[in-house]
Structures are given as C-alpha cells and as structure tokens.
Short mmCIF file of C-alpha atoms in Angstrom, two decimals:
data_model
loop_
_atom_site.label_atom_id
_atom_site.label_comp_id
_atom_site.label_asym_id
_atom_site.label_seq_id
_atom_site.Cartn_x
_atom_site.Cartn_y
_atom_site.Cartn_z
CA UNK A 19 0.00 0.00 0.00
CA UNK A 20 1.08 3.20 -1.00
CA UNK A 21 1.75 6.31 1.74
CA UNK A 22 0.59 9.61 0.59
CA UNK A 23 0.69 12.79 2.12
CA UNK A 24 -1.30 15.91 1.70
CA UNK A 25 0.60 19.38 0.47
CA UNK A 26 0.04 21.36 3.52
CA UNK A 27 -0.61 24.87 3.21
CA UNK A 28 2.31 26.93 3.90
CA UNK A 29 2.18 30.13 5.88
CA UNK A 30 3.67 32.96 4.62
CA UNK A 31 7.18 32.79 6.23
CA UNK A 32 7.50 29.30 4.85
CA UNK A 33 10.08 28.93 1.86
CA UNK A 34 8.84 28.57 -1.51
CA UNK A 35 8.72 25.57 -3.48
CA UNK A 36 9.78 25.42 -6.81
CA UNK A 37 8.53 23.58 -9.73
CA UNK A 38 11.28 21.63 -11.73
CA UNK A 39 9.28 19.29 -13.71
CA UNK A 40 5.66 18.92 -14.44
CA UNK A 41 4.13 16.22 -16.54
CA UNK A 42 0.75 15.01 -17.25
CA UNK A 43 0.46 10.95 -18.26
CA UNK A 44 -1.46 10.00 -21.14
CA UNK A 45 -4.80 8.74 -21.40
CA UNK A 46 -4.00 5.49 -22.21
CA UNK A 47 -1.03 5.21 -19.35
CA UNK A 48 -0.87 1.74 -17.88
CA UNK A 49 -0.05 1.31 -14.45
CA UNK A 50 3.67 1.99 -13.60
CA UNK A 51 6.28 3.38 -10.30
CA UNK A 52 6.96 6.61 -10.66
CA UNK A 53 10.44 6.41 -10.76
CA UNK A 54 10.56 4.15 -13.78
CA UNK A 55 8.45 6.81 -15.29
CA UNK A 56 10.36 10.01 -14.28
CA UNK A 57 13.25 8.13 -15.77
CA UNK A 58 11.95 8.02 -19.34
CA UNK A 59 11.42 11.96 -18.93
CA UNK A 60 13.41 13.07 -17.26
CA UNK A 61 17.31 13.69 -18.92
CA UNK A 62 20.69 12.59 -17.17
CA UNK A 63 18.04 11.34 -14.14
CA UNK A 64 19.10 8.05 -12.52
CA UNK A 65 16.36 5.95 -10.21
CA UNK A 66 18.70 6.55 -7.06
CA UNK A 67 18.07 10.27 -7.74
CA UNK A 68 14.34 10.29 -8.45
CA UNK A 69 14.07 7.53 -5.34
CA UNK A 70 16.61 10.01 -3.22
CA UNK A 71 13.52 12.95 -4.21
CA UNK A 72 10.67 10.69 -3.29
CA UNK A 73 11.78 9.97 0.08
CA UNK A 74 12.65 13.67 0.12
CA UNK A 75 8.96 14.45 -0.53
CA UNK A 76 9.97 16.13 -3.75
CA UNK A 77 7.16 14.20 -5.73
CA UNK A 78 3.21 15.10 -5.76
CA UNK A 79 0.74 13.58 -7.86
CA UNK A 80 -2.60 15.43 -8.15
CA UNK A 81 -0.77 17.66 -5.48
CA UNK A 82 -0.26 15.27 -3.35
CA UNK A 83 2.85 13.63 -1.92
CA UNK A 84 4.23 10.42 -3.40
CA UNK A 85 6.82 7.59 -3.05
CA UNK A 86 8.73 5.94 -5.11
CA UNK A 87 6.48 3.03 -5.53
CA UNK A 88 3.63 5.05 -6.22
CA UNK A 89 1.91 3.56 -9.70
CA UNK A 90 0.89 6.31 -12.26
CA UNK A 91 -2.34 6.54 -13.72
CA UNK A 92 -4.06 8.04 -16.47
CA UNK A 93 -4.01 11.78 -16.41
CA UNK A 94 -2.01 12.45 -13.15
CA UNK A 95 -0.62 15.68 -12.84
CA UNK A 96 2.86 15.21 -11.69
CA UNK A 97 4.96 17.67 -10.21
CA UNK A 98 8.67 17.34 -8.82
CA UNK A 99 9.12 20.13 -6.34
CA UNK A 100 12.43 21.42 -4.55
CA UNK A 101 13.18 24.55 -2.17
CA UNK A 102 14.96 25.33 -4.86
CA UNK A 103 15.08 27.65 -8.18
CA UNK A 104 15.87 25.34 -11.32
CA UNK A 105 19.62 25.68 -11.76
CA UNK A 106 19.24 26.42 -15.39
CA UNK A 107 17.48 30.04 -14.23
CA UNK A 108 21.23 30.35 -12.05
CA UNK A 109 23.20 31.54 -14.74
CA UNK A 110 26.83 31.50 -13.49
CA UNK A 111 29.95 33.29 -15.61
CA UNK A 112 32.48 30.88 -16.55
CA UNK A 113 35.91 31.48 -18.02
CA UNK A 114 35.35 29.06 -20.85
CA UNK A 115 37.17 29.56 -24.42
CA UNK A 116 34.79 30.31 -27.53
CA UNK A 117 35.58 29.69 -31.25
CA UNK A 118 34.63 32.80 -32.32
CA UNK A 119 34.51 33.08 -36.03
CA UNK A 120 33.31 36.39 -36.83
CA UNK A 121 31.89 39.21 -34.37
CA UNK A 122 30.78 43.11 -34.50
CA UNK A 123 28.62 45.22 -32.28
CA UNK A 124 25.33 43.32 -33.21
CA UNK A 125 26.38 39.74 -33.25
CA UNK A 126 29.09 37.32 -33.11
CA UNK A 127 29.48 33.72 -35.10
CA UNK A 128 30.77 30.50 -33.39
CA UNK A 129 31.79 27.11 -33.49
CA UNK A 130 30.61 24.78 -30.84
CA UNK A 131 32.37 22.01 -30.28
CA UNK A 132 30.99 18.51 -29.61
CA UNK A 133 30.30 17.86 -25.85
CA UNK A 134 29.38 21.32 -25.24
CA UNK A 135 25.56 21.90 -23.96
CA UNK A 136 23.93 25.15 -25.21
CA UNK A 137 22.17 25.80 -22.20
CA UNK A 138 22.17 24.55 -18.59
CA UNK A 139 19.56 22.10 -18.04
CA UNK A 140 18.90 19.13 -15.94
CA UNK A 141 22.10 17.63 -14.93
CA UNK A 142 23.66 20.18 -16.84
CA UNK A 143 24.46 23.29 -14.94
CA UNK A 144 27.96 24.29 -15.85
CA UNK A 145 30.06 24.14 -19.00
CA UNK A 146 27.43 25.05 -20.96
CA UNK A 147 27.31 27.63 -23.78
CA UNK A 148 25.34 30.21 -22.31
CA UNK A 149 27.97 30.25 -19.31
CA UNK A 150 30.74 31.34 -21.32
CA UNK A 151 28.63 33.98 -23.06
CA UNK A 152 27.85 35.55 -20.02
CA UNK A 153 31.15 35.42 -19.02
CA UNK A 154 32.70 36.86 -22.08
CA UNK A 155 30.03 39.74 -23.07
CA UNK A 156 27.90 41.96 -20.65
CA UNK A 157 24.07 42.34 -21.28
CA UNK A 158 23.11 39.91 -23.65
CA UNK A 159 19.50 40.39 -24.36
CA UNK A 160 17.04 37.44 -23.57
CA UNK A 161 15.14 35.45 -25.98
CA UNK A 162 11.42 34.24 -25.57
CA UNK A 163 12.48 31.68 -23.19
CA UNK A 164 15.20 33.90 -20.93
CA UNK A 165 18.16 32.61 -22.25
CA UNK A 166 20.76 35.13 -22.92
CA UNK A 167 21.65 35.58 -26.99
CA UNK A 168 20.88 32.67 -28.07
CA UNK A 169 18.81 32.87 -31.52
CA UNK A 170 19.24 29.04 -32.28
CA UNK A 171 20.59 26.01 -30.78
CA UNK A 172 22.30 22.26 -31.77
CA UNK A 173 22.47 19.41 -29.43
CA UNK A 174 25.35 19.15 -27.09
CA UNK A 175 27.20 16.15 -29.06
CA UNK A 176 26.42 17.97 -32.49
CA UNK A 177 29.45 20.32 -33.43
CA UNK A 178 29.05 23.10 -35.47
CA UNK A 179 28.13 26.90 -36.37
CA UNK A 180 25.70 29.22 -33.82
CA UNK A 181 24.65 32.92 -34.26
CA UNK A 182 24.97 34.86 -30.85
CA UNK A 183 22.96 37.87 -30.68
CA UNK A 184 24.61 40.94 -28.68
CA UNK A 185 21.90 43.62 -29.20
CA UNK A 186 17.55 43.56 -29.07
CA UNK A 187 17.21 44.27 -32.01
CA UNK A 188 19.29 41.52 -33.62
CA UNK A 189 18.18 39.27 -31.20
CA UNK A 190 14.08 40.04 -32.80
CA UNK A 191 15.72 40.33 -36.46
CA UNK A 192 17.36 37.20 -36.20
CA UNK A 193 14.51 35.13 -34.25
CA UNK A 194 12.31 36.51 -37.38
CA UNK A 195 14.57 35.43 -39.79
CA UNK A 196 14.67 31.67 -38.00
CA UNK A 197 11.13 32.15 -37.46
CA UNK A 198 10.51 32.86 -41.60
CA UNK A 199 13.08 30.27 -42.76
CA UNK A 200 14.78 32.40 -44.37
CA UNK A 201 17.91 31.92 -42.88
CA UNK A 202 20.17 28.79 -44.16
CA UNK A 203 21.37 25.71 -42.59
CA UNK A 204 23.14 23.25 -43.80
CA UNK A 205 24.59 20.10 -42.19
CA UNK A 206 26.86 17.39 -42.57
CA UNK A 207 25.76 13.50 -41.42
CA UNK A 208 27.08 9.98 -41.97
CA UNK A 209 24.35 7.96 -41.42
CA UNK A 210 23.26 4.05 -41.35
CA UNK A 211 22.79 2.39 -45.09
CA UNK A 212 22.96 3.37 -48.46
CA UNK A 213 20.45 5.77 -49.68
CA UNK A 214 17.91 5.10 -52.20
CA UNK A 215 17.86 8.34 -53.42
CA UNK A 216 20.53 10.91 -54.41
CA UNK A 217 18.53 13.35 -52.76
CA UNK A 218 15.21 13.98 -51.20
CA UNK A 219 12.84 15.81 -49.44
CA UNK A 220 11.41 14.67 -45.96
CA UNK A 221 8.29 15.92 -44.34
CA UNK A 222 6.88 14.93 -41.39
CA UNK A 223 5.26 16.62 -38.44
CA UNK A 224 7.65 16.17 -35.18
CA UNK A 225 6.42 15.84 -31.76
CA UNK A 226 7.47 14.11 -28.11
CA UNK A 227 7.52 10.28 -28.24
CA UNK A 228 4.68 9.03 -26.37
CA UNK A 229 6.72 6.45 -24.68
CA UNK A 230 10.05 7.83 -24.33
CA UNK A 231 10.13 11.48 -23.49
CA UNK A 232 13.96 11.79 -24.45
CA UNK A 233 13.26 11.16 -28.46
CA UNK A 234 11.02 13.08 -30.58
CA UNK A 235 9.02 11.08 -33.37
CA UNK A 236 7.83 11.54 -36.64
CA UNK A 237 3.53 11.90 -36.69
CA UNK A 238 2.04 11.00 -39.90
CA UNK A 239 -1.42 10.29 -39.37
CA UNK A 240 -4.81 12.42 -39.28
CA UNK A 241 -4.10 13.56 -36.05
CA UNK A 242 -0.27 14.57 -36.93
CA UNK A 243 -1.54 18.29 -37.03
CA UNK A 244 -2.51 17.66 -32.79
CA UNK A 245 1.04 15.93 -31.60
CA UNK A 246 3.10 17.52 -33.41
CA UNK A 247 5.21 20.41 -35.37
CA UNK A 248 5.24 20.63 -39.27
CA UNK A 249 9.13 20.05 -40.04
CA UNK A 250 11.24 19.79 -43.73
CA UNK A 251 14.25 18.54 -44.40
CA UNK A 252 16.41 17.91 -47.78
CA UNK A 253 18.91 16.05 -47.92
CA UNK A 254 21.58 15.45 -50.56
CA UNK A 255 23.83 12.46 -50.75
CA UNK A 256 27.48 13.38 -50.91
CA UNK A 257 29.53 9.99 -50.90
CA UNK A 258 27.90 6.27 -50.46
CA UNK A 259 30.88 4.05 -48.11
CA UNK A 260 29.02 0.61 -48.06
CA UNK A 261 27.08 0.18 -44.98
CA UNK A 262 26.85 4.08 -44.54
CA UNK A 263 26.34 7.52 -46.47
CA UNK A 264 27.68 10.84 -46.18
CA UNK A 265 25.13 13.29 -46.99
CA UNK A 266 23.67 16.79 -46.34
CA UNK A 267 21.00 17.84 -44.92
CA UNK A 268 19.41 21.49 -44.91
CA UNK A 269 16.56 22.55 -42.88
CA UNK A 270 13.91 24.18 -43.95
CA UNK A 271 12.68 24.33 -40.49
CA UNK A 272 14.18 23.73 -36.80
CA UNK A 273 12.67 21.22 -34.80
CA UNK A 274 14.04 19.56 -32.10
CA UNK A 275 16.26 16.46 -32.97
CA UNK A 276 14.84 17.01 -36.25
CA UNK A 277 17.55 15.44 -38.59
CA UNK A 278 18.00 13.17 -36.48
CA UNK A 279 14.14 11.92 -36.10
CA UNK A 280 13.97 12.51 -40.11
CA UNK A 281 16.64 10.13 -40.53
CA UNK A 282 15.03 7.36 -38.40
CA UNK A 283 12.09 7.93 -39.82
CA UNK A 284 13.21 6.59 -43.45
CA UNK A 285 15.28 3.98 -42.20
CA UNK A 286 19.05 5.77 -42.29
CA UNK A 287 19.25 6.42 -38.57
CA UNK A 288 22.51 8.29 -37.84
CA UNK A 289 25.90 6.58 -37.46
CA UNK A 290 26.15 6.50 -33.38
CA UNK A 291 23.49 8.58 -32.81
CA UNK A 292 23.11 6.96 -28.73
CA UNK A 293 19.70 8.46 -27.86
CA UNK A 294 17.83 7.07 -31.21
CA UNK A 295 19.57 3.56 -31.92
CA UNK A 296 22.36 4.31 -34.08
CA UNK A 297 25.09 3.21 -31.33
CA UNK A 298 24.43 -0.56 -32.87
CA UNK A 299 25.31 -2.00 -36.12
CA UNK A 300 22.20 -1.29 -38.25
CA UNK A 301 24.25 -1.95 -41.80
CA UNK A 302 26.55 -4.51 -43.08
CA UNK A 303 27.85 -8.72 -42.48
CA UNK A 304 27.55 -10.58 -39.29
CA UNK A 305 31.52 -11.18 -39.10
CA UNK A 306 33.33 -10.34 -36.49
CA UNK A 307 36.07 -8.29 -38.14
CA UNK A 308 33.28 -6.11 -39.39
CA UNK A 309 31.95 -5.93 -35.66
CA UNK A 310 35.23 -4.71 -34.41
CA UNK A 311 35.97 -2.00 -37.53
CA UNK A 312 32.46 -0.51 -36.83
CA UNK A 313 33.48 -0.31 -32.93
CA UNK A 314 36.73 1.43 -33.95
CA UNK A 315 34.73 4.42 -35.61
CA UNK A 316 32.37 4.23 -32.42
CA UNK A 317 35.66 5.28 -30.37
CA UNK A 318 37.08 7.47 -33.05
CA UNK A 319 33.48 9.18 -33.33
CA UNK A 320 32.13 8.93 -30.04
CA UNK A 321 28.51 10.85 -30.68
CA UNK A 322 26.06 11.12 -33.52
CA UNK A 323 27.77 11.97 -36.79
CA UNK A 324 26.73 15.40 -37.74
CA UNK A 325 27.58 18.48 -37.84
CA UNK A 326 25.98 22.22 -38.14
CA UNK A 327 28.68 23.10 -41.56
CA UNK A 328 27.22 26.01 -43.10
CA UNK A 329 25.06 29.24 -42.14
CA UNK A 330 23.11 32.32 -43.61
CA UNK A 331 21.40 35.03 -42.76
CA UNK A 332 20.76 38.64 -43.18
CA UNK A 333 22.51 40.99 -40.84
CA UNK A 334 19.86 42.80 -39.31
CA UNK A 335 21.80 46.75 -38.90
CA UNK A 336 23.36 46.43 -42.62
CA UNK A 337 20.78 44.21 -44.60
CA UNK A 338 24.31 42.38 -45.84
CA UNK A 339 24.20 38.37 -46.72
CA UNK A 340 25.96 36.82 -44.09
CA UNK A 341 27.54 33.20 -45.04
CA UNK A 342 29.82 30.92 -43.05
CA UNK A 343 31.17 27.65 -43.25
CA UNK A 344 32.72 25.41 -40.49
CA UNK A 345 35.34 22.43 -41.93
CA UNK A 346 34.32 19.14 -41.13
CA UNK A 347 36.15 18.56 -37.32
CA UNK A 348 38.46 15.56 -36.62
CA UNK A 349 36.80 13.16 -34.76
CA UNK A 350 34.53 12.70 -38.90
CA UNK A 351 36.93 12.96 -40.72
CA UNK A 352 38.76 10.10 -39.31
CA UNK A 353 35.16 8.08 -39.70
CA UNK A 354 34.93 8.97 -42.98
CA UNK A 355 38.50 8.16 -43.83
CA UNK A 356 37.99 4.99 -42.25
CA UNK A 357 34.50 3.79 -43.67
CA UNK A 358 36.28 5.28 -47.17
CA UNK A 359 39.23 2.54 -46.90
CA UNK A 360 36.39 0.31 -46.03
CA UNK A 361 34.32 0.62 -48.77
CA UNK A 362 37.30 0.96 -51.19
CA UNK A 363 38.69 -2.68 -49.82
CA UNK A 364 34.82 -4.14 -49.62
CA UNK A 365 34.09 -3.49 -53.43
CA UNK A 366 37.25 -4.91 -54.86
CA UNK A 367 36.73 -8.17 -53.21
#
C-alpha cells in the first residue's frame, strides 16, 4: 500500500517551493512506479536520484505527496518540487574559451564544439554555452524563453556553427529570420545504409515520443496536425561508403532532434546517434572483423555523426548576406577516412 501525504498549506514565512518538472500521463497510461516513469522523462536522471527525491517528498501527484512506488495513472498531474530555483534560471559566468569566427557590435558567429551543452539544463548546470557567453560579453539580451543571446541552438554532441545575438534588435531580427526560414542551414551526417535516393525531401510533423520522453518522433497520421510540429528537411547524398552515407542535410525548419528523427524515420538512422539507436550495427555482415571495424569508428566518433557546416542570414543593422562555413572537425573525418578505406577494400573483393 502506497503512503501519501497531503501538500500542507504553507504560511507565509514558509520557503517557496519550486517547480522543476511537471508532466501530465497520457490517457492510455498503464499502471507503472513513478520512478521508472520520471526516468523516461526526465534527462541525465538516474532511479537513485528520483528515489533520493521521493523519500525527500519532492514528488506530488494530483498535489499530493508520493513515493517511489507510487503507480501512475491516467491523467495524473505530476509535479517534482524542490526549495529550490531550477539551476538552469542560475546563470553563473564561466571562463570558458569560444571559437569565435566572426563578431561586430550586433552579433558574433561560433563554433561549438561537440560535448558542449547550449544551455544549462537538468544535470547540466555548468560548461554550458550560455555560461561562457555571459562570461565573455555583458548584457546579452534574452530570448522568448530567458536565455541570454541565443537565436538558435544544436544538441550538445552535435558540433558546429551558432549565431549569438549581442543587441535587441538583432536578437528580434534574427529570431524573425529563424522564425521565416529564411535563414540557411546546412549540415553534414554519416548515417546508417545506403540511400535510395541521391537526394530527397522529408516531411513529417515532429512531436514528443509518447513512450520515451527523451526522443522526438515523426507523426504522420490524421491527427499529426494535434502531436506535433510541421518540419522539412532535404537532404543530398554526398559519398555512399558501403554500410553508410555521407550526406547533407538542410533545414527548412528547426525542430528539435529534427535530422536526427527525419533520418530514423526513413530507415538511415545516424551513425552513433546513442539516444535514437544508431550506437548498434544497423548496416553490413555478421563477421566479427566487421563488428570490431564498426566499434573502432564508435571510439574514433564517439557521438552522432553530424555536424551544423554552413550558415546564412541577413545581418539585421546592414541588410548584408551573411555566409559561413565550419570544416568538417576531426573526430569525422577520421570516420569517414575509415568507412572510405572500407568501402574501397569491400568493393574490390
């Protein structure tokens, strides 16, 4: 039998709780402990930490107080409280280098590196992007969601090009310009299999996966308009190494994880893309050899293969084109090489 415990009402010298996460299970939710469910929604969260805030009294259901073993049902409201402010709202300056590839007094250009988060987050509240920003240039206007200039952002274990605004009125140009799609983005993959196509268009509306809250999935069906976001990509192929292809992909909008859900979604997930499946050998012979040359690019390319090569945009004080491009870093190269010799050596047996 499950304890619960009503939310008392606090008195005005109590401290303030504040709301970290808030979820509300689906109608169709089948009975299952909270902390198994908190971990498929909740990022870097391990089931010692979720159990450590249960028995913490960190977890209401329907406002109420749970533990751990408490079984979720359709259409609870869940809330994970703490005394607390999010750390993500604690911005903190940190002295951490940027690749800065061009900058005036409106905006600057980088190049994140793989590994870096954009912007603190759960489990992530240091290292990030936004920390070094702050750190590096004084009042940085806010975007929509309070996060100092950033305009646009690519996963942490994507590398690649960013536009920072430095000004307001940059920072609405810009956003308007994402906003549009008018601005230009163009990336670089390797991903599972060899492409039917030499180039395509993809279009499918992307939305939260209703069973794991970490992906985002493709929503084709009558009700695609409800679940999710309209999103295009194109993509072009650029070299075809066996069991993989290099290719580009531009985005004609900019959904979360959306290459990376496009990708899945017509069968070429991304070459050790961790999070949607691409981490295991998708492509090619059962031999071992071949198991222990795809485990050697793993380690050479430990994330998902892409990267953010090329971006436009206007600038929004001159009305100049802006264009940039980013070389393809190490850590792909040395995949491509490698799949290249592969391929090379496959085909002439």
């Amino acid at each position: 039998m499950t304890t619960e415990y009503t939310v008392p009402e606090k008195d005005d010298n109590d401290d303030e709780l504040y709301e970290h996460h808030s979820f509300t299970a689906d109608k169709g939710q089948t009975p299952l402990r909270i902390d198994k469910y908190l971990m498929n929604r909740i990022e870097n969260a391990t089931r010692n930490k979720i159990q450590a805030a249960a028995k913490d009294g960190s977890i209401y259901v329907n406002d109420v107080q749970v533990k751990q073993n408490y079984k979720v049902k359709p259409l609870d409201k869940i809330r994970v409280l703490f005394e607390h402010p999010p750390y993500e709202n604690l911005l903190t300056p940190e002295d951490i280098p940027l690749d800065i590839v061009y900058e005036d007094d409106e905006l600057l250009v980088l190049n994140k590196p793989s590994g870096m988060v954009v912007h603190p987050g759960h489990g992530n509240y240091s290292g990030t992007l936004i920390n070094a920003l702050i750190f590096h240039f004084d009042n940085l206007p806010n975007n929509s969601s309070e996060r100092p200039g950033l305009v646009h952002r690519i996963d942490k274990d994507t590398s690649g090009l960013l536009v920072v605004a430095k000004t307001e009125h940059a920072m609405t140009h810009l956003a308007k310009q994402f906003f549009n799609k008018t601005s230009e983005r163009e990336y670089v993959a390797i991903v599972w299999g060899n492409m039917d196509e030499d180039e395509g268009t993809i279009e499918g509306h992307i939305g939260r996966h209703p069973k794991n809250r970490l992906q985002n999935t493709v929503f084709d069906g009558d009700d695609a308009d409800e679940k999710g976001k309209p999103a295009v990509t194109h993509y072009k192929v650029i070299e075809r190494l066996g069991y993989v292809t290099l290719v580009t992909c531009k985005l004609e909008t900019g959904r979360t994880h959306q290459i990376r859900v496009h990708m899945k979604y017509i069968g070429h997930t991304l070459f050790n893309d961790e999070r949607y499946g691409g981490e295991r050998i998708l492509k090619g012979t059962t031999f071992s050899k071949y198991k222990q040359f795809v485990d050697n690019c793993f380690k050479i390319l430990p994330r998902q293969a892409l990267h953010a090569k090329t971006l436009g945009f206007i600038h929004p004080k001159t009305g100049e084109k802006m264009s940039f491009d980013s070389p393809v870093p190490e850590d792909m190269q040395q995949c491509i090489e490698k799949w290249r010799h592969y391929a090379k050596h496959k085909d002439s047996d």
